[in-house]
Structures are given as structure tokens and as C-alpha cells.
Amino acid sequence: MRVSTLVIGGARSGKSRFAQALAEAESGPLVYVATAEALDGEMADRIARHQADRGARWTTREAPHDLAAAIAGVDPGATMLVDCLTLWLSNRMLAGADLDAEAHALVAAIGACPAARLVLVSNEVGFGIVPETPLGRAFRDRAGWLNQAVAAAADRVALVVAGLPLWLKN
């Protein structure tokens, strides 16, 4: 039986580490779907650190734009970890994508995912101050709506704060 889990939290909350531990507790192949792009040196360093944290069991797929297809294309029996939805959202926003259609396709892909386990990571960006710019406010709003839609579609949802999970839906 397939189980999907959304792991959500703020920056440096421990959400990625928690999500990775959930995935690694499963037997079978592990697939990491990376949505980040190394557009500068600092991001390249972050990506390298994340890669070093994963062991030889992991296969990495890059999906900074076509995340629904990456989720749909996973092998049955695998555990897939997607990190993270908010980076994917920012990639799609900056590309001028139809965000309503893409969010709908993503939620549909989550519901139909053939993986044994699907773990999705997302940032909770609504706890902070109201962003100063229209783009920042649009991103905050879109991220909140996306997180709500994915949480509704997921079987389980954990909020991670200071490295500790609070199960919101289990």
C-alpha cells in the first residue's frame, strides 16, 4: 500500500534530515528528486552537502521543472523523496508557468504515484513577516496554497520545528 508523507517546516528546521531518515527507514531502492538548480556557487555548495549526506542506496533525479513527470516515472516498490516543493514552485513562477495547472498536475501525480513510499519536503513560509515585494507576497501565497493542496492529498503530514516532528496528519 502506497503511503505519501508531506514534511513541512521553516528554514533550517531539520525537515530535510527528518524526511531523509523516514525514507531511509524503508527497504528497497531510494530515489531522491532534486528540485534545486546550482545557479551560483553558494547553491552548488548546498547541493554538494546534501549529496554527501546521502549514501550509495540513493539514485538522484533532477526535476527543477517537470516534477509531476518525475513522480509519475518512479519504479513501483521504490521510496521517493522530493526535496523541495517550494524550490520547484519558485522555478515555475520565474519561468512564467500556469501555476494553477501545474499545482493540479502535481497533486494528481502524488495521488497516482506508483512508489511504495513518497516523501515530499516543503517550506512553511507563512510564519514570518509579510514580504515587501509583490513577487515575494505572490510566492508566499502560492506556497501556502500549494502546501494546503499537497497536505490534503498526502496520507501523513509532519511539521518539523527545531529538528522535532509534530504529526499533523497521521
Short mmCIF file of C-alpha atoms in Angstrom, two decimals:
data_model
loop_
_atom_site.label_atom_id
_atom_site.label_comp_id
_atom_site.label_asym_id
_atom_site.label_seq_id
_atom_site.Cartn_x
_atom_site.Cartn_y
_atom_site.Cartn_z
CA MET A 1 0.00 0.00 0.00
CA ARG A 2 1.47 3.35 -1.06
CA VAL A 3 1.93 5.97 1.66
CA SER A 4 2.62 9.63 0.98
CA THR A 5 4.06 11.97 3.60
CA LEU A 6 4.46 15.75 3.49
CA VAL A 7 7.23 17.07 5.73
CA ILE A 8 6.93 20.81 6.22
CA GLY A 9 8.91 23.30 8.26
CA GLY A 10 10.82 26.55 8.22
CA ALA A 11 14.35 27.20 7.03
CA ARG A 12 16.89 25.09 8.93
CA SER A 13 14.12 23.37 10.88
CA GLY A 14 15.52 19.88 10.23
CA LYS A 15 12.77 18.94 7.78
CA SER A 16 15.10 17.55 5.09
CA ARG A 17 17.06 15.48 7.61
CA PHE A 18 13.81 14.13 9.08
CA ALA A 19 12.41 13.33 5.62
CA GLN A 20 15.62 11.54 4.63
CA ALA A 21 15.50 9.45 7.83
CA LEU A 22 11.87 8.50 7.07
CA ALA A 23 12.86 7.39 3.58
CA GLU A 24 15.98 5.51 4.68
CA ALA A 25 13.95 3.52 7.22
CA GLU A 26 12.27 1.79 4.26
CA SER A 27 13.70 -1.22 2.47
CA GLY A 28 14.18 -1.19 -1.27
CA PRO A 29 15.52 1.39 -3.67
CA LEU A 30 15.68 5.06 -2.70
CA VAL A 31 15.10 7.81 -5.27
CA TYR A 32 15.91 11.43 -4.46
CA VAL A 33 14.21 14.03 -6.65
CA ALA A 34 16.12 17.30 -6.52
CA THR A 35 14.31 20.49 -7.48
CA ALA A 36 17.19 22.87 -6.83
CA GLU A 37 19.41 24.27 -9.55
CA ALA A 38 23.03 25.26 -8.92
CA LEU A 39 22.75 28.78 -10.32
CA ASP A 40 25.55 30.14 -8.12
CA GLY A 41 28.45 28.89 -6.02
CA GLU A 42 26.61 29.00 -2.73
CA MET A 43 23.76 26.85 -4.07
CA ALA A 44 26.27 24.46 -5.65
CA ASP A 45 27.86 24.05 -2.20
CA ARG A 46 24.46 23.36 -0.61
CA ILE A 47 23.66 20.73 -3.25
CA ALA A 48 27.06 19.08 -2.74
CA ARG A 49 26.46 18.89 1.03
CA HIS A 50 23.05 17.29 0.51
CA GLN A 51 24.55 14.77 -1.93
CA ALA A 52 27.32 13.90 0.54
CA ASP A 53 24.69 13.24 3.23
CA ARG A 54 23.06 10.55 1.11
CA GLY A 55 24.63 7.14 0.79
CA ALA A 56 25.10 4.72 -2.07
CA ARG A 57 21.50 3.45 -1.80
CA TRP A 58 20.24 6.69 -3.34
CA THR A 59 19.61 7.40 -7.00
CA THR A 60 19.23 11.10 -7.77
CA ARG A 61 16.92 12.56 -10.40
CA GLU A 62 16.85 16.26 -11.14
CA ALA A 63 13.43 17.78 -11.71
CA PRO A 64 13.58 21.54 -11.26
CA HIS A 65 10.60 21.98 -13.59
CA ASP A 66 8.72 18.78 -14.54
CA LEU A 67 8.09 17.42 -11.07
CA ALA A 68 4.79 15.69 -11.88
CA ALA A 69 6.51 13.59 -14.56
CA ALA A 70 9.35 12.68 -12.19
CA ILE A 71 6.87 11.49 -9.57
CA ALA A 72 4.86 9.53 -12.14
CA GLY A 73 8.01 7.87 -13.50
CA VAL A 74 9.26 6.25 -10.29
CA ASP A 75 9.53 2.47 -10.11
CA PRO A 76 6.94 0.63 -8.01
CA GLY A 77 8.48 -0.57 -4.78
CA ALA A 78 10.85 2.39 -4.53
CA THR A 79 10.78 5.08 -1.89
CA MET A 80 10.90 8.55 -3.41
CA LEU A 81 11.98 11.70 -1.58
CA VAL A 82 11.18 15.05 -3.25
CA ASP A 83 13.15 17.98 -1.84
CA CYS A 84 11.65 20.52 -2.11
CA LEU A 85 8.29 21.77 -3.33
CA THR A 86 8.99 25.45 -2.65
CA LEU A 87 12.13 25.44 -4.79
CA TRP A 88 10.11 23.79 -7.57
CA LEU A 89 7.41 26.45 -7.11
CA SER A 90 9.91 29.30 -7.37
CA ASN A 91 11.42 27.71 -10.50
CA ARG A 92 7.99 27.52 -12.11
CA MET A 93 6.98 31.04 -11.02
CA LEU A 94 10.13 32.54 -12.52
CA ALA A 95 9.52 30.56 -15.72
CA GLY A 96 6.06 32.15 -16.06
CA ALA A 97 4.24 28.81 -15.78
CA ASP A 98 0.50 28.34 -15.33
CA LEU A 99 0.79 27.67 -11.59
CA ASP A 100 -2.81 26.57 -11.09
CA ALA A 101 -2.50 23.93 -13.79
CA GLU A 102 0.91 22.78 -12.58
CA ALA A 103 -0.21 22.51 -8.94
CA HIS A 104 -3.23 20.50 -10.07
CA ALA A 105 -0.98 18.17 -12.12
CA LEU A 106 1.40 17.78 -9.18
CA VAL A 107 -1.38 16.85 -6.76
CA ALA A 108 -2.74 14.36 -9.30
CA ALA A 109 0.75 12.83 -9.69
CA ILE A 110 1.06 12.50 -5.92
CA GLY A 111 -2.26 10.65 -5.77
CA ALA A 112 -1.27 8.30 -8.59
CA CYS A 113 2.40 7.84 -7.64
CA PRO A 114 3.47 4.21 -8.16
CA ALA A 115 6.17 4.33 -5.45
CA ALA A 116 5.72 2.31 -2.27
CA ARG A 117 6.54 5.44 -0.27
CA LEU A 118 6.56 9.08 -1.30
CA VAL A 119 8.05 11.73 0.99
CA LEU A 120 7.72 15.38 0.00
CA VAL A 121 9.52 18.30 1.65
CA SER A 122 8.22 21.86 1.63
CA ASN A 123 8.95 25.12 3.40
CA GLU A 124 6.38 26.78 5.61
CA VAL A 125 6.80 30.41 4.62
CA GLY A 126 3.67 31.86 6.21
CA PHE A 127 5.01 32.17 9.77
CA GLY A 128 7.19 35.21 9.00
CA ILE A 129 6.56 38.81 8.15
CA VAL A 130 4.62 39.87 5.08
CA PRO A 131 7.11 40.10 2.20
CA GLU A 132 7.95 43.60 1.00
CA THR A 133 7.64 42.95 -2.75
CA PRO A 134 4.70 41.83 -4.89
CA LEU A 135 6.73 38.83 -6.10
CA GLY A 136 7.53 37.86 -2.50
CA ARG A 137 3.88 38.12 -1.48
CA ALA A 138 2.79 36.13 -4.54
CA PHE A 139 5.32 33.42 -3.70
CA ARG A 140 4.21 33.27 -0.05
CA ASP A 141 0.57 32.97 -1.12
CA ARG A 142 1.27 30.35 -3.79
CA ALA A 143 3.43 28.32 -1.40
CA GLY A 144 0.66 28.36 1.20
CA TRP A 145 -1.95 27.22 -1.32
CA LEU A 146 0.37 24.52 -2.69
CA ASN A 147 1.15 23.24 0.81
CA GLN A 148 -2.58 23.08 1.61
CA ALA A 149 -3.32 21.11 -1.56
CA VAL A 150 -0.43 18.68 -1.03
CA ALA A 151 -1.31 18.24 2.67
CA ALA A 152 -4.88 17.37 1.69
CA ALA A 153 -3.62 14.79 -0.82
CA ALA A 154 -0.97 13.28 1.48
CA ASP A 155 -1.67 10.40 3.83
CA ARG A 156 0.53 11.90 6.54
CA VAL A 157 1.83 15.39 7.34
CA ALA A 158 4.60 16.29 9.79
CA LEU A 159 5.58 19.81 10.82
CA VAL A 160 9.26 19.89 11.83
CA VAL A 161 10.48 22.57 14.25
CA ALA A 162 13.97 22.53 15.82
CA GLY A 163 14.50 19.04 14.39
CA LEU A 164 11.41 17.65 16.11
CA PRO A 165 8.35 16.39 14.21
CA LEU A 166 4.82 17.25 15.17
CA TRP A 167 2.45 14.93 13.33
CA LEU A 168 -0.45 16.98 12.00
CA LYS A 169 -1.99 14.14 9.99
CA ASN A 170 -1.08 10.51 10.58
#
